[in-house]
């Protein structure tokens, strides 16, 4: 939970810093933060201890939520005024639904591809999700 709060703050600070130099600061920040989150998501299940794995997941969660801040801002910036409410609703719907379907995806791949609960870590590495 703390990683999410830090991520929301960090995403905002990064966008403000980038906006002093670039017009497309929201898109740049979202790209940078998403690229930073992906390696930590992938290496988390490969860590030798639970503590290191949780640390990697915390960094990934922080970067993941930090990238949501500029993503939403970028969408709002390019959307015409009359459509902003609808676009925001669709964005939040997809953010929530696909976030919730992640566990279904993990379970399905584990059962159908690896055929063993012991190979759950392989599925997590393959999908880059936690």
JSON list of C-alpha atoms in Angstrom, two decimals:
[
{"chain": "A", "resi": 1, "resn": "UNK", "atom": "CA", "xyz": [0.00, 0.00, 0.00]},
{"chain": "A", "resi": 2, "resn": "UNK", "atom": "CA", "xyz": [2.81, 2.42, 0.79]},
{"chain": "A", "resi": 3, "resn": "UNK", "atom": "CA", "xyz": [4.35, 1.69, -2.59]},
{"chain": "A", "resi": 4, "resn": "UNK", "atom": "CA", "xyz": [1.12, 2.79, -4.25]},
{"chain": "A", "resi": 5, "resn": "UNK", "atom": "CA", "xyz": [1.02, 6.05, -2.32]},
{"chain": "A", "resi": 6, "resn": "UNK", "atom": "CA", "xyz": [4.66, 6.75, -3.07]},
{"chain": "A", "resi": 7, "resn": "UNK", "atom": "CA", "xyz": [3.97, 5.89, -6.72]},
{"chain": "A", "resi": 8, "resn": "UNK", "atom": "CA", "xyz": [1.11, 8.37, -7.00]},
{"chain": "A", "resi": 9, "resn": "UNK", "atom": "CA", "xyz": [3.33, 11.08, -5.57]},
{"chain": "A", "resi": 10, "resn": "UNK", "atom": "CA", "xyz": [6.34, 10.11, -7.68]},
{"chain": "A", "resi": 11, "resn": "UNK", "atom": "CA", "xyz": [4.29, 10.01, -10.91]},
{"chain": "A", "resi": 12, "resn": "UNK", "atom": "CA", "xyz": [3.03, 13.53, -10.29]},
{"chain": "A", "resi": 13, "resn": "UNK", "atom": "CA", "xyz": [6.50, 14.87, -9.47]},
{"chain": "A", "resi": 14, "resn": "UNK", "atom": "CA", "xyz": [8.01, 13.24, -12.57]},
{"chain": "A", "resi": 15, "resn": "UNK", "atom": "CA", "xyz": [5.35, 14.71, -14.87]},
{"chain": "A", "resi": 16, "resn": "UNK", "atom": "CA", "xyz": [5.88, 18.17, -13.39]},
{"chain": "A", "resi": 17, "resn": "UNK", "atom": "CA", "xyz": [9.65, 17.89, -13.87]},
{"chain": "A", "resi": 18, "resn": "UNK", "atom": "CA", "xyz": [9.32, 16.67, -17.46]},
{"chain": "A", "resi": 19, "resn": "UNK", "atom": "CA", "xyz": [6.70, 19.29, -18.32]},
{"chain": "A", "resi": 20, "resn": "UNK", "atom": "CA", "xyz": [9.30, 22.03, -17.91]},
{"chain": "A", "resi": 21, "resn": "UNK", "atom": "CA", "xyz": [11.16, 20.68, -20.95]},
{"chain": "A", "resi": 22, "resn": "UNK", "atom": "CA", "xyz": [8.67, 18.71, -23.06]},
{"chain": "A", "resi": 23, "resn": "UNK", "atom": "CA", "xyz": [5.15, 19.28, -24.33]},
{"chain": "A", "resi": 24, "resn": "UNK", "atom": "CA", "xyz": [4.46, 15.54, -24.25]},
{"chain": "A", "resi": 25, "resn": "UNK", "atom": "CA", "xyz": [5.57, 15.10, -20.63]},
{"chain": "A", "resi": 26, "resn": "UNK", "atom": "CA", "xyz": [2.62, 12.84, -19.77]},
{"chain": "A", "resi": 27, "resn": "UNK", "atom": "CA", "xyz": [3.41, 10.35, -22.52]},
{"chain": "A", "resi": 28, "resn": "UNK", "atom": "CA", "xyz": [7.13, 10.40, -21.72]},
{"chain": "A", "resi": 29, "resn": "UNK", "atom": "CA", "xyz": [6.53, 9.87, -18.01]},
{"chain": "A", "resi": 30, "resn": "UNK", "atom": "CA", "xyz": [4.11, 6.99, -18.62]},
{"chain": "A", "resi": 31, "resn": "UNK", "atom": "CA", "xyz": [6.60, 5.32, -20.95]},
{"chain": "A", "resi": 32, "resn": "UNK", "atom": "CA", "xyz": [9.53, 5.75, -18.58]},
{"chain": "A", "resi": 33, "resn": "UNK", "atom": "CA", "xyz": [7.61, 4.49, -15.56]},
{"chain": "A", "resi": 34, "resn": "UNK", "atom": "CA", "xyz": [6.09, 1.52, -17.38]},
{"chain": "A", "resi": 35, "resn": "UNK", "atom": "CA", "xyz": [9.52, 0.56, -18.71]},
{"chain": "A", "resi": 36, "resn": "UNK", "atom": "CA", "xyz": [10.90, 0.81, -15.17]},
{"chain": "A", "resi": 37, "resn": "UNK", "atom": "CA", "xyz": [8.14, -1.38, -13.72]},
{"chain": "A", "resi": 38, "resn": "UNK", "atom": "CA", "xyz": [8.40, -4.25, -16.21]},
{"chain": "A", "resi": 39, "resn": "UNK", "atom": "CA", "xyz": [11.84, -5.62, -15.22]},
{"chain": "A", "resi": 40, "resn": "UNK", "atom": "CA", "xyz": [10.93, -5.64, -11.52]},
{"chain": "A", "resi": 41, "resn": "UNK", "atom": "CA", "xyz": [7.69, -7.49, -12.25]},
{"chain": "A", "resi": 42, "resn": "UNK", "atom": "CA", "xyz": [9.59, -10.09, -14.24]},
{"chain": "A", "resi": 43, "resn": "UNK", "atom": "CA", "xyz": [12.48, -10.68, -11.83]},
{"chain": "A", "resi": 44, "resn": "UNK", "atom": "CA", "xyz": [10.36, -10.70, -8.65]},
{"chain": "A", "resi": 45, "resn": "UNK", "atom": "CA", "xyz": [9.44, -14.42, -8.81]},
{"chain": "A", "resi": 46, "resn": "UNK", "atom": "CA", "xyz": [13.05, -15.29, -9.66]},
{"chain": "A", "resi": 47, "resn": "UNK", "atom": "CA", "xyz": [14.48, -13.80, -6.46]},
{"chain": "A", "resi": 48, "resn": "UNK", "atom": "CA", "xyz": [16.22, -16.21, -4.06]},
{"chain": "A", "resi": 49, "resn": "UNK", "atom": "CA", "xyz": [14.29, -15.00, -1.00]},
{"chain": "A", "resi": 50, "resn": "UNK", "atom": "CA", "xyz": [10.80, -13.78, -0.22]},
{"chain": "A", "resi": 51, "resn": "UNK", "atom": "CA", "xyz": [12.08, -10.47, 1.09]},
{"chain": "A", "resi": 52, "resn": "UNK", "atom": "CA", "xyz": [13.86, -9.62, -2.16]},
{"chain": "A", "resi": 53, "resn": "UNK", "atom": "CA", "xyz": [10.80, -10.71, -4.11]},
{"chain": "A", "resi": 54, "resn": "UNK", "atom": "CA", "xyz": [8.58, -8.40, -2.07]},
{"chain": "A", "resi": 55, "resn": "UNK", "atom": "CA", "xyz": [11.03, -5.56, -2.54]},
{"chain": "A", "resi": 56, "resn": "UNK", "atom": "CA", "xyz": [10.93, -6.04, -6.32]},
{"chain": "A", "resi": 57, "resn": "UNK", "atom": "CA", "xyz": [7.14, -6.17, -6.25]},
{"chain": "A", "resi": 58, "resn": "UNK", "atom": "CA", "xyz": [7.04, -2.99, -4.19]},
{"chain": "A", "resi": 59, "resn": "UNK", "atom": "CA", "xyz": [9.17, -1.13, -6.72]},
{"chain": "A", "resi": 60, "resn": "UNK", "atom": "CA", "xyz": [7.08, -2.53, -9.58]},
{"chain": "A", "resi": 61, "resn": "UNK", "atom": "CA", "xyz": [3.87, -1.49, -7.83]},
{"chain": "A", "resi": 62, "resn": "UNK", "atom": "CA", "xyz": [5.24, 1.98, -7.20]},
{"chain": "A", "resi": 63, "resn": "UNK", "atom": "CA", "xyz": [6.26, 2.45, -10.83]},
{"chain": "A", "resi": 64, "resn": "UNK", "atom": "CA", "xyz": [3.02, 0.88, -12.07]},
{"chain": "A", "resi": 65, "resn": "UNK", "atom": "CA", "xyz": [0.81, 3.26, -10.14]},
{"chain": "A", "resi": 66, "resn": "UNK", "atom": "CA", "xyz": [3.09, 6.17, -10.91]},
{"chain": "A", "resi": 67, "resn": "UNK", "atom": "CA", "xyz": [2.56, 5.46, -14.62]},
{"chain": "A", "resi": 68, "resn": "UNK", "atom": "CA", "xyz": [-1.23, 5.56, -14.16]},
{"chain": "A", "resi": 69, "resn": "UNK", "atom": "CA", "xyz": [-1.08, 9.25, -13.21]},
{"chain": "A", "resi": 70, "resn": "UNK", "atom": "CA", "xyz": [0.40, 10.48, -16.50]},
{"chain": "A", "resi": 71, "resn": "UNK", "atom": "CA", "xyz": [-1.63, 7.96, -18.54]},
{"chain": "A", "resi": 72, "resn": "UNK", "atom": "CA", "xyz": [-4.88, 9.44, -17.33]},
{"chain": "A", "resi": 73, "resn": "UNK", "atom": "CA", "xyz": [-3.58, 12.98, -17.86]},
{"chain": "A", "resi": 74, "resn": "UNK", "atom": "CA", "xyz": [-2.45, 12.19, -21.40]},
{"chain": "A", "resi": 75, "resn": "UNK", "atom": "CA", "xyz": [-5.85, 10.76, -22.26]},
{"chain": "A", "resi": 76, "resn": "UNK", "atom": "CA", "xyz": [-7.58, 13.84, -20.85]},
{"chain": "A", "resi": 77, "resn": "UNK", "atom": "CA", "xyz": [-5.33, 16.16, -22.81]},
{"chain": "A", "resi": 78, "resn": "UNK", "atom": "CA", "xyz": [-6.14, 14.68, -26.22]},
{"chain": "A", "resi": 79, "resn": "UNK", "atom": "CA", "xyz": [-9.87, 14.15, -25.60]},
{"chain": "A", "resi": 80, "resn": "UNK", "atom": "CA", "xyz": [-12.39, 16.80, -26.68]},
{"chain": "A", "resi": 81, "resn": "UNK", "atom": "CA", "xyz": [-14.22, 18.48, -23.78]},
{"chain": "A", "resi": 82, "resn": "UNK", "atom": "CA", "xyz": [-17.62, 16.95, -24.54]},
{"chain": "A", "resi": 83, "resn": "UNK", "atom": "CA", "xyz": [-16.20, 13.39, -24.37]},
{"chain": "A", "resi": 84, "resn": "UNK", "atom": "CA", "xyz": [-13.94, 13.59, -21.31]},
{"chain": "A", "resi": 85, "resn": "UNK", "atom": "CA", "xyz": [-16.40, 12.01, -18.89]},
{"chain": "A", "resi": 86, "resn": "UNK", "atom": "CA", "xyz": [-17.05, 9.06, -21.19]},
{"chain": "A", "resi": 87, "resn": "UNK", "atom": "CA", "xyz": [-13.36, 8.51, -21.92]},
{"chain": "A", "resi": 88, "resn": "UNK", "atom": "CA", "xyz": [-12.48, 8.67, -18.23]},
{"chain": "A", "resi": 89, "resn": "UNK", "atom": "CA", "xyz": [-15.20, 6.11, -17.45]},
{"chain": "A", "resi": 90, "resn": "UNK", "atom": "CA", "xyz": [-13.90, 3.75, -20.14]},
{"chain": "A", "resi": 91, "resn": "UNK", "atom": "CA", "xyz": [-10.30, 4.21, -18.94]},
{"chain": "A", "resi": 92, "resn": "UNK", "atom": "CA", "xyz": [-11.19, 3.46, -15.34]},
{"chain": "A", "resi": 93, "resn": "UNK", "atom": "CA", "xyz": [-13.38, 0.52, -16.37]},
{"chain": "A", "resi": 94, "resn": "UNK", "atom": "CA", "xyz": [-10.53, -1.05, -18.34]},
{"chain": "A", "resi": 95, "resn": "UNK", "atom": "CA", "xyz": [-8.01, -0.29, -15.59]},
{"chain": "A", "resi": 96, "resn": "UNK", "atom": "CA", "xyz": [-10.17, -2.11, -13.03]},
{"chain": "A", "resi": 97, "resn": "UNK", "atom": "CA", "xyz": [-11.44, -4.99, -15.20]},
{"chain": "A", "resi": 98, "resn": "UNK", "atom": "CA", "xyz": [-8.11, -5.93, -16.74]},
{"chain": "A", "resi": 99, "resn": "UNK", "atom": "CA", "xyz": [-6.44, -5.57, -13.36]},
{"chain": "A", "resi": 100, "resn": "UNK", "atom": "CA", "xyz": [-8.99, -7.98, -11.91]},
{"chain": "A", "resi": 101, "resn": "UNK", "atom": "CA", "xyz": [-8.66, -10.44, -14.80]},
{"chain": "A", "resi": 102, "resn": "UNK", "atom": "CA", "xyz": [-4.93, -10.77, -14.15]},
{"chain": "A", "resi": 103, "resn": "UNK", "atom": "CA", "xyz": [-5.43, -13.51, -11.59]},
{"chain": "A", "resi": 104, "resn": "UNK", "atom": "CA", "xyz": [-7.70, -15.41, -14.00]},
{"chain": "A", "resi": 105, "resn": "UNK", "atom": "CA", "xyz": [-5.00, -15.18, -16.66]},
{"chain": "A", "resi": 106, "resn": "UNK", "atom": "CA", "xyz": [-2.35, -16.52, -14.28]},
{"chain": "A", "resi": 107, "resn": "UNK", "atom": "CA", "xyz": [-4.51, -19.45, -13.24]},
{"chain": "A", "resi": 108, "resn": "UNK", "atom": "CA", "xyz": [-5.51, -20.32, -16.80]},
{"chain": "A", "resi": 109, "resn": "UNK", "atom": "CA", "xyz": [-1.96, -20.32, -18.13]},
{"chain": "A", "resi": 110, "resn": "UNK", "atom": "CA", "xyz": [-0.71, -22.35, -15.17]},
{"chain": "A", "resi": 111, "resn": "UNK", "atom": "CA", "xyz": [-3.38, -25.01, -15.66]},
{"chain": "A", "resi": 112, "resn": "UNK", "atom": "CA", "xyz": [-3.43, -25.15, -19.47]},
{"chain": "A", "resi": 113, "resn": "UNK", "atom": "CA", "xyz": [0.23, -24.62, -20.37]},
{"chain": "A", "resi": 114, "resn": "UNK", "atom": "CA", "xyz": [2.30, -25.90, -17.44]},
{"chain": "A", "resi": 115, "resn": "UNK", "atom": "CA", "xyz": [-0.24, -28.38, -15.97]},
{"chain": "A", "resi": 116, "resn": "UNK", "atom": "CA", "xyz": [1.20, -28.03, -12.46]},
{"chain": "A", "resi": 117, "resn": "UNK", "atom": "CA", "xyz": [0.66, -25.65, -9.56]},
{"chain": "A", "resi": 118, "resn": "UNK", "atom": "CA", "xyz": [4.35, -25.98, -8.75]},
{"chain": "A", "resi": 119, "resn": "UNK", "atom": "CA", "xyz": [5.11, -24.15, -12.01]},
{"chain": "A", "resi": 120, "resn": "UNK", "atom": "CA", "xyz": [3.18, -21.05, -11.00]},
{"chain": "A", "resi": 121, "resn": "UNK", "atom": "CA", "xyz": [6.42, -19.05, -10.95]},
{"chain": "A", "resi": 122, "resn": "UNK", "atom": "CA", "xyz": [6.95, -19.82, -14.64]},
{"chain": "A", "resi": 123, "resn": "UNK", "atom": "CA", "xyz": [3.55, -18.33, -15.46]},
{"chain": "A", "resi": 124, "resn": "UNK", "atom": "CA", "xyz": [4.30, -15.20, -13.46]},
{"chain": "A", "resi": 125, "resn": "UNK", "atom": "CA", "xyz": [7.61, -14.74, -15.26]},
{"chain": "A", "resi": 126, "resn": "UNK", "atom": "CA", "xyz": [5.97, -15.42, -18.64]},
{"chain": "A", "resi": 127, "resn": "UNK", "atom": "CA", "xyz": [3.20, -12.89, -18.15]},
{"chain": "A", "resi": 128, "resn": "UNK", "atom": "CA", "xyz": [5.14, -10.32, -16.11]},
{"chain": "A", "resi": 129, "resn": "UNK", "atom": "CA", "xyz": [2.27, -10.07, -13.60]},
{"chain": "A", "resi": 130, "resn": "UNK", "atom": "CA", "xyz": [2.16, -10.51, -9.87]}
]
